[in-house]
Structure formats: C-alpha cells, structure tokens
C-alpha cells in the first residue's frame, strides 16, 4: 500500500519533470478583405475574417501550433514580437529566418513559450503588410500555482494602439521603393477602430487590466484615461514596481499592462491616444463605458504631455519588482545581471542618407538589403555569398552609408553591453528578436564610458523593444544565450524597410539540440536553398 503510493508519487514527479508542456492549436486563414477604420474603404489583411486578428490566449510553457494558410496573392509571414522562441529562430517568421509562405500555401509555426509570461503581439513581417492589419495580441498567463503580484482583475482587455494610413499598403510600399519617405499618418486606431469606435465596459468599483501594445508604423504614442489613474504592473513579461501614472508613453513595438479601477461617477470617459514628438499631434479616443452609464463622452479628451524630458523621466521610473514572481532568465529568480562581467560592448548608431536619389537608413553606416535566401537557411546549408558575416562593426563609423547584407557574429554565452546612439532628431525604437534586454541607462546627448557609473545594475526592466530619444542614447545589457539568427531592427517601419536592421548570429560550434533545435521538418525552402533536402 505504502509502496504503491510512493511509486505513484515518484511517477507523478517524474511525469511532471519530463512531461510535455500543453499544446494549443490554431488554424488561421489569411485573406484580403474590405475594412474602413477611418471611414474610407481600404484593403485590409484579415485573419479568419477578423481585423485586428484574434488574440492568442496562452500560459507559460505552452506549445502553440499555429497553422497559417496564406490566401493572399502575395508571399506572407507572421512574426511574434517579444515571444522568445528559445533555441528556435526557425519559427521567427522574418525574412532572414523563414521563406515566405507562398500564395495558396500554408506553414505551421511551433512556438514554445518557455518560461515566459506577459503581453506581446504578432504582426505580418513582409513588405508593408503591417500597414494593412494582420496583427493581434498575445497574452501569456502565469501557471495557476504561480502567484501574481496583484489580485485577479475583473476583466482583462487587449488594447492595440497604432498610427494608421488610409493609403493602400502597396502604394505606401511603392513610395518607399522609390526612396520617398512616408507621409504623416492619417490617424490612430485603437483595436482597429477610429474615433470612439472601441469601447471597454467596466463595472463601477472594479479593477481591470489593460494590455497595451503599439502596433503602429511610425509614431510613438501616449495613452491616458480621463479621470482615472493607471497602475503599471507589467512590461513585456516582467512584473514591475506598481507605480501610478496619469499618462504613459508606448513606443513602436512596445507592450505594457496597467490596472485601472473604475472608481469614478457612473458615466463614460475618454481613453485618449496621441502621437508624441511630432510637430502635428494626432489624437484619437476610445470609450471607457461604465456598465450602467447613460451619459456618453463629451467635451475634449485630456491633453497629453509635450516634452521629451517628461518621457525620459517616466522611462527611468520603470523598475522590476524583484520580489514578485515571474519567469526570469536562468537560474529562476536569482539572476543578478548587474554582477556579470560584460564581455563585449556593441555601439549602434542609426543614420539616414540619400543613395542614388533614394532615401536609405543604416546602422553603423550599413543599410540592410534583403537577401534572396533566408540567412538562416544560407547558414545551415553553408551557401556562400548570401550574407556578409562581420559586415557590420561594433561601433559607429564615419563612413558613408553603403548597402550590404551584414550578419554580426557572437559567441553563445557572451554578455553584451549594447549602446544605441541616436544622433538624429527622431525618436528611435529598437527591437531584438529572441531576447530581453535589461535597460540599464538612457540620457540626452552623447554616450560616454563615464555614463556606466550611473547604470541601474539592480532592478532595470528587461525589454524586447527599447526607445532612444532624439539626440540621445540608451544602454542595455543582454545575455546572448539563445542560439540562432536574430533580427535586430528599427520598429519604425519605414526605417526598417529601407535598411535600418541587421541580423545577429548567436553561434555555438557544438551541433547539439541542447543549444539549438534542428530545422523543422516542415521548413519551406526557397532562393538558393530551393530543392535542398530538409533531412541534411
Ligand atoms: C499545411 O496544413 C496541413 C493541414 O491542413 C498540415 O498537415 C501541413 O503540415 C501544413 N503544412 C506545413 C508546411 O506546415
Ligand atoms: C512587489 O511584489 C510583491 C510580491 O508579490 C507585492 O506584495 C508588492 O506589493 C509588489 N510591490 C510593488 C511596489 O509593486
Ligand atoms: C552621461 O555622461 C555625460 C558626459 O559625461 C553627462 O553629462 C551625463 O550627465 C551622463 N548621464 C548619465 C545618465 O549618467
Ligand atoms: C547536426 O547533428 C544532427 C544530429 O546528430 C545531424 O543529423 C546533422 O547532420 C548535423 N548538422 C550539421 C549541420 O552538422
């Protein structure tokens, strides 16, 4: 009797230890369809008929099996902003890692949400598809046994904010192909809706979570709620110190969660979203609707902040709650990024220039050109001439901008200080696939080694996407422990499309599935890898 119970216990322990994580299956059909978020009919990208696409609800360690059927007449890929895809850049869904899904074909992504929680989003990564939709929210909940540092909210809303053009995405793309900058956006959408189109219903006295992501193309945004404060609780998968804000800046590609309590008189209130750091401020509103309210929104929505220093001070106030739960980089919860020796410093400066009469953007003077074969496949099959390994320096050069397809190499296990240096007058937003970067410092002016003395080495928030203010710098620490080929890109879509990106190859000479998962059996082959065997 005792023995069999013990055996059962051991069996359960064993099963728990090696048991497979749960699976969730998604079947998505991608089509063009008519949408009119700003009153004009335009061609949108729909997922299962929806704009924006469906939210992905998931839990730490889930396996997401997402079968994407491309019914567009164009090649298509989806990427997962902030989902780390441990050891598996094969699933990243950007041009450098995956062949486009051809028209009429499908591809099944296998995402393993290893040790992650938080709020993220997905988006279409090719061409200017993002200007037509195809994006949606991703939420990764903590497992039931893991305490969350705030009570369960009465409701949990996805709030996708982003600037928007009424112009067809192919026209916008053609304009960039001619080397002409995008015009200012026509408006801002909240969950795919124009002014007061989106409404969030709350009961008086209850508390709600909003998961806010900037899914736009060109604009940093500010969000605020008439008559209500927001308590920041999570940034891109980290539980933060719960500070209170009356407005929050969300830069391109960033995500965060706030709690709001419906503690005001019963009526409707504006949720206002405006562009930041632009001469002409665009504002839109959604409605916070108290369930028994009969009084619609009225008057003017609350004004947003104006200056850059306000945003900088706010950004510096974000801190990790070190005593709160949450999957942290290994070993769980005991990660002291501030006491690890930096093994390499990489300084990256963005720039712009006119090349042959066309606008181009660059990182350390190199403007990225999409190759004919995904870099990941070229690397795997050892196809020469697709990319230039080491074709980008670790520091800004004064060289004239030139075009290339650079890949930066790094050893697996390097611990890197990355400094983003912005000498231009535009705010920048940088994203690194596959990783979280500890945002240890940012300031106006030029970065100098002396600035290291004031880095936050204790409770900086790790992020997948960081902003760099105009004529400013941002420094991050990142442990390059995720083997693969990873896109480091501007989240300003015009800049990315016209060259402000490259790939980071995190390499381990030992070919082992402990370091990197093998090429999936369903991998699509194209370019110079077409016709190769997937069973190398
Ligand atoms: C395409 O979808 C079918 C099922 O509809 C599936 O069996 C197949 O594996 C998918 N193809 C790829 C490349 O993922
Ligand atoms: C930090 O997390 C702890 C543990 O969950 C929680 O009790 C505390 O209120 C949090 N502190 C702040 C300032 O968010
Ligand atoms: C960075 O260094 C510059 C020049 O030494 C200094 O003026 C500035 O205050 C420093 N900023 C921070 C945040 O340490
Ligand atoms: C890597 O190892 C696997 C399994 O041992 C083997 O099948 C494959 O050929 C190796 N790949 C390369 C590129 O060496």
Coordinates of C-alpha atoms and ligand atoms in Angstrom, one line a residue, residues 67 69 106-108 522 524, ligand 1:
X67 CA -1.2 26.7 -39.0
X69 CA -2.9 29.4 -44.6
X106 CA 0.4 27.1 -45.5
X107 CA 3.1 26.8 -42.9
X108 CA 2.7 25.7 -39.3
X522 CA 8.1 21.4 -42.4
X524 CA 9.9 25.9 -46.5
Ligands
LIG1 C1 -0.4 22.6 -44.0 O1 -1.7 22.2 -43.4 C2 -1.9 20.8 -43.3 C3 -3.2 20.6 -42.6 O2 -4.2 21.5 -43.1 C4 -0.8 20.2 -42.5 O3 -0.9 18.8 -42.4 C5 0.6 20.6 -43.0 O4 1.6 20.1 -42.2 C6 0.8 22.1 -43.2 N1 2.0 22.4 -43.9 C7 3.0 23.0 -43.3 C8 4.2 23.3 -44.2 O5 3.1 23.3 -42.1

